[in-house]
Tab-separated table of C-alpha atoms in Angstrom:
chain	number	residue	atom	x	y	z
A	1	MET	CA	28.122	-52.475	31.330
A	2	PHE	CA	27.093	-53.544	27.924
A	3	GLY	CA	25.932	-50.044	26.740
A	4	PHE	CA	28.198	-50.248	23.677
A	5	LEU	CA	25.825	-52.954	22.326
A	6	ASN	CA	22.964	-50.421	22.262
A	7	ARG	CA	24.914	-47.884	20.275
A	8	ALA	CA	23.438	-47.027	16.840
A	9	LYS	CA	25.254	-48.431	13.872
A	10	LEU	CA	25.528	-46.932	10.488
A	11	LYS	CA	24.073	-48.999	7.670
A	12	LYS	CA	26.096	-48.603	4.422
A	13	ASP	CA	24.200	-48.394	1.197
A	14	ASP	CA	26.707	-48.329	-1.736
A	15	LEU	CA	25.035	-46.441	-4.655
A	16	LYS	CA	28.045	-46.399	-6.954
A	17	GLY	CA	26.762	-49.387	-8.900
A	18	ILE	CA	23.341	-47.674	-9.238
A	19	SER	CA	24.995	-44.512	-10.568
A	20	LYS	CA	26.617	-46.470	-13.455
A	21	LEU	CA	23.098	-47.413	-14.573
A	22	MET	CA	22.771	-43.912	-16.108
A	23	TYR	CA	24.914	-45.069	-18.991
A	24	GLN	CA	24.517	-48.848	-18.670
A	25	ASP	CA	20.856	-49.004	-18.911
A	26	ASN	CA	19.256	-46.107	-20.681
A	27	SER	CA	16.209	-46.109	-22.947
A	28	ASN	CA	16.049	-46.841	-26.604
A	29	ASP	CA	15.634	-43.065	-27.392
A	30	SER	CA	18.242	-41.871	-29.778
A	31	TRP	CA	19.174	-38.780	-27.596
A	32	ASP	CA	19.732	-41.102	-24.533
A	33	LYS	CA	21.989	-43.510	-26.587
A	34	GLU	CA	24.040	-40.604	-27.971
A	35	ASN	CA	24.395	-38.720	-24.793
A	36	LEU	CA	24.224	-41.040	-21.835
A	37	THR	CA	27.388	-42.839	-22.615
A	38	ARG	CA	30.317	-43.964	-20.322
A	39	ARG	CA	32.515	-41.477	-22.060
A	40	ASN	CA	30.159	-38.561	-21.391
A	41	LEU	CA	29.300	-39.668	-17.791
A	42	ASP	CA	32.694	-39.969	-16.401
A	43	PHE	CA	31.829	-38.687	-12.884
A	44	THR	CA	33.411	-35.222	-13.479
A	45	ILE	CA	31.770	-31.963	-12.538
A	46	GLU	CA	31.416	-31.246	-16.221
A	47	SER	CA	29.555	-34.530	-16.813
A	48	VAL	CA	26.665	-33.234	-14.720
A	49	ARG	CA	25.731	-31.008	-17.837
A	50	TYR	CA	24.525	-34.218	-19.535
A	51	ILE	CA	22.431	-35.047	-16.367
A	52	ASP	CA	20.996	-31.572	-16.540
A	53	MET	CA	20.080	-31.934	-20.254
A	54	TYR	CA	18.474	-35.275	-19.420
A	55	THR	CA	16.418	-33.909	-16.548
A	56	GLU	CA	15.337	-31.005	-18.815
A	57	ARG	CA	14.190	-33.651	-21.348
A	58	LEU	CA	12.395	-35.614	-18.502
A	59	LEU	CA	10.401	-32.466	-17.522
A	60	ASN	CA	9.711	-30.940	-20.975
A	61	THR	CA	9.010	-33.784	-23.451
A	62	GLU	CA	6.057	-36.156	-23.694
A	63	PHE	CA	8.408	-39.125	-23.597
A	64	GLY	CA	10.187	-37.778	-20.442
A	65	ILE	CA	7.015	-36.981	-18.564
A	66	GLU	CA	5.739	-40.542	-19.315
A	67	LEU	CA	8.947	-41.966	-17.902
A	68	LEU	CA	8.708	-39.843	-14.825
A	69	ASN	CA	5.199	-40.812	-14.247
A	70	LYS	CA	6.034	-44.456	-14.413
A	71	HIS	CA	9.354	-44.600	-12.913
A	72	PHE	CA	9.769	-41.527	-10.687
A	73	ASP	CA	11.366	-43.249	-7.711
A	74	ASN	CA	13.791	-45.213	-9.862
A	75	LEU	CA	14.801	-42.110	-11.763
A	76	VAL	CA	15.419	-40.237	-8.489
A	77	VAL	CA	17.654	-42.942	-7.187
A	78	ARG	CA	19.622	-43.244	-10.478
A	79	LEU	CA	20.120	-39.417	-10.964
A	80	GLY	CA	20.732	-38.865	-7.189
A	81	ALA	CA	23.293	-41.719	-7.140
A	82	TYR	CA	25.097	-40.253	-10.142
A	83	VAL	CA	25.122	-36.652	-8.714
A	84	GLY	CA	26.147	-37.929	-5.361
A	85	GLU	CA	29.086	-39.924	-6.737
A	86	VAL	CA	30.274	-36.781	-8.656
A	87	ILE	CA	30.149	-34.914	-5.343
A	88	LYS	CA	31.815	-37.634	-3.417
A	89	ASN	CA	34.691	-37.974	-5.964
A	90	ASN	CA	35.353	-34.244	-6.087
A	91	VAL	CA	35.003	-33.556	-2.274
A	92	LYS	CA	37.732	-36.207	-1.537
A	93	GLN	CA	36.698	-36.444	2.105
A	94	ASP	CA	35.298	-39.387	4.080
A	95	PHE	CA	31.746	-39.238	2.646
A	96	TYR	CA	30.142	-42.509	2.108
A	97	TRP	CA	26.631	-43.668	1.240
A	98	TYR	CA	24.386	-44.779	4.187
A	99	GLU	CA	20.812	-45.391	4.762
A	100	SER	CA	19.320	-42.233	6.041
A	101	ASP	CA	17.605	-43.650	9.127
A	102	SER	CA	20.771	-45.181	10.379
A	103	VAL	CA	22.600	-41.692	9.988
A	104	GLN	CA	19.553	-40.119	11.985
A	105	ASN	CA	20.010	-42.733	14.693
A	106	PHE	CA	23.707	-42.479	14.795
A	107	SER	CA	23.802	-38.696	14.880
A	108	PRO	CA	20.219	-37.538	15.952
A	109	TYR	CA	21.003	-33.817	15.857
A	110	LEU	CA	21.455	-33.645	12.122
A	111	ASN	CA	18.300	-31.383	11.232
A	112	GLU	CA	19.025	-31.905	7.499
A	113	LEU	CA	17.486	-35.362	7.577
A	114	HIS	CA	14.046	-34.260	8.806
A	115	SER	CA	12.680	-33.817	5.297
A	116	VAL	CA	14.330	-37.035	3.846
A	117	ASN	CA	12.234	-40.199	3.197
A	118	LYS	CA	13.591	-42.813	5.537
A	119	THR	CA	14.312	-45.179	2.716
A	120	GLN	CA	16.656	-42.831	0.912
A	121	SER	CA	20.302	-42.928	1.055
A	122	VAL	CA	22.571	-40.054	2.014
A	123	LEU	CA	26.261	-39.262	1.751
A	124	TYR	CA	27.551	-38.915	5.402
A	125	SER	CA	30.874	-37.958	6.823
A	126	LYS	CA	31.457	-39.370	10.312
A	127	ARG	CA	34.575	-37.245	10.801
A	128	LYS	CA	32.732	-34.013	9.908
A	129	ASP	CA	29.308	-35.234	11.114
A	130	LYS	CA	27.792	-33.760	7.994
A	131	VAL	CA	25.242	-35.105	5.534
A	132	ILE	CA	24.794	-34.442	1.862
A	133	LEU	CA	21.275	-35.141	0.334
A	134	PRO	CA	21.593	-35.678	-3.458
A	135	LEU	CA	18.545	-37.903	-3.830
A	136	ASN	CA	16.460	-35.409	-1.994
A	137	VAL	CA	17.601	-32.543	-4.211
A	138	VAL	CA	16.910	-34.517	-7.392
A	139	SER	CA	13.409	-35.366	-6.075
A	140	GLN	CA	12.689	-31.809	-5.381
A	141	LEU	CA	14.071	-30.796	-8.795
A	142	LEU	CA	11.835	-33.299	-10.693
A	143	LYS	CA	8.827	-32.172	-8.641
A	144	GLY	CA	9.444	-28.558	-9.598
A	145	ASN	CA	10.068	-27.264	-6.016
A	146	CYS	CA	13.985	-27.105	-5.853
A	147	ARG	CA	15.974	-24.085	-4.837
A	148	TYR	CA	18.558	-25.029	-7.423
A	149	SER	CA	17.770	-24.286	-11.097
A	150	ASN	CA	19.870	-27.221	-12.155
A	151	LEU	CA	21.898	-30.052	-10.749
A	152	LEU	CA	25.228	-28.532	-11.774
A	153	THR	CA	24.665	-25.566	-9.653
A	154	TYR	CA	23.875	-27.869	-6.702
A	155	VAL	CA	26.872	-30.065	-7.377
A	156	GLU	CA	29.302	-27.125	-7.421
A	157	GLU	CA	27.835	-25.606	-4.249
A	158	ALA	CA	27.943	-29.049	-2.340
A	159	ILE	CA	31.563	-29.527	-3.428
A	160	LYS	CA	32.445	-25.993	-2.361
A	161	GLN	CA	30.740	-26.388	1.089
A	162	ASN	CA	32.221	-29.765	1.811
A	163	SER	CA	35.815	-29.430	0.611
C-alpha cells in the first residue's frame, strides 16, 4: 500500500558554484591569473581550450604536479564541474547534477556508473535515463588513463551524443 515510500529518490548535487571556482579561486601563478579569468571561462565550448591548457600545465610542470599531488580530488571536482557545466549548457536538455549513488539506486540498470566513485556527482537526465560522467573523465585524464586526448574532445563528443 505504501510502496511509493520505498521508491529511490534522486539527490541533487549542484556543482555550478564549484565550477565557478576555476576563475574565482585560482593560484598566484601568473599564467593562472592571466588565463583562468571569468572572461575566458565563460562556459562556452571554446573556453574548454583554457581548461585543456591548464590540465597540460598540471601534468607537465613541477608546480602542477605538486598541486595534483596535494589537491587531486579537489582539482577533479573543480575541473569536472566546469566541464560538466559546459556540456549541460550546450546540450540544452534536462541534465542536472545528482549524487551518483542516488542515480544508481533510482535507475539501477545504468551500467555507466559501475566505474564511478560513489561520492562523485554525475549529470543525469530522468527523461532520457542517461548519465554523463565529467568528473570520472577528468580523473582518468589526470591519472593518464583516459580514452580522450583532451577535455575539448570529450566535451564535443558528449554534446553530440546527448543533443
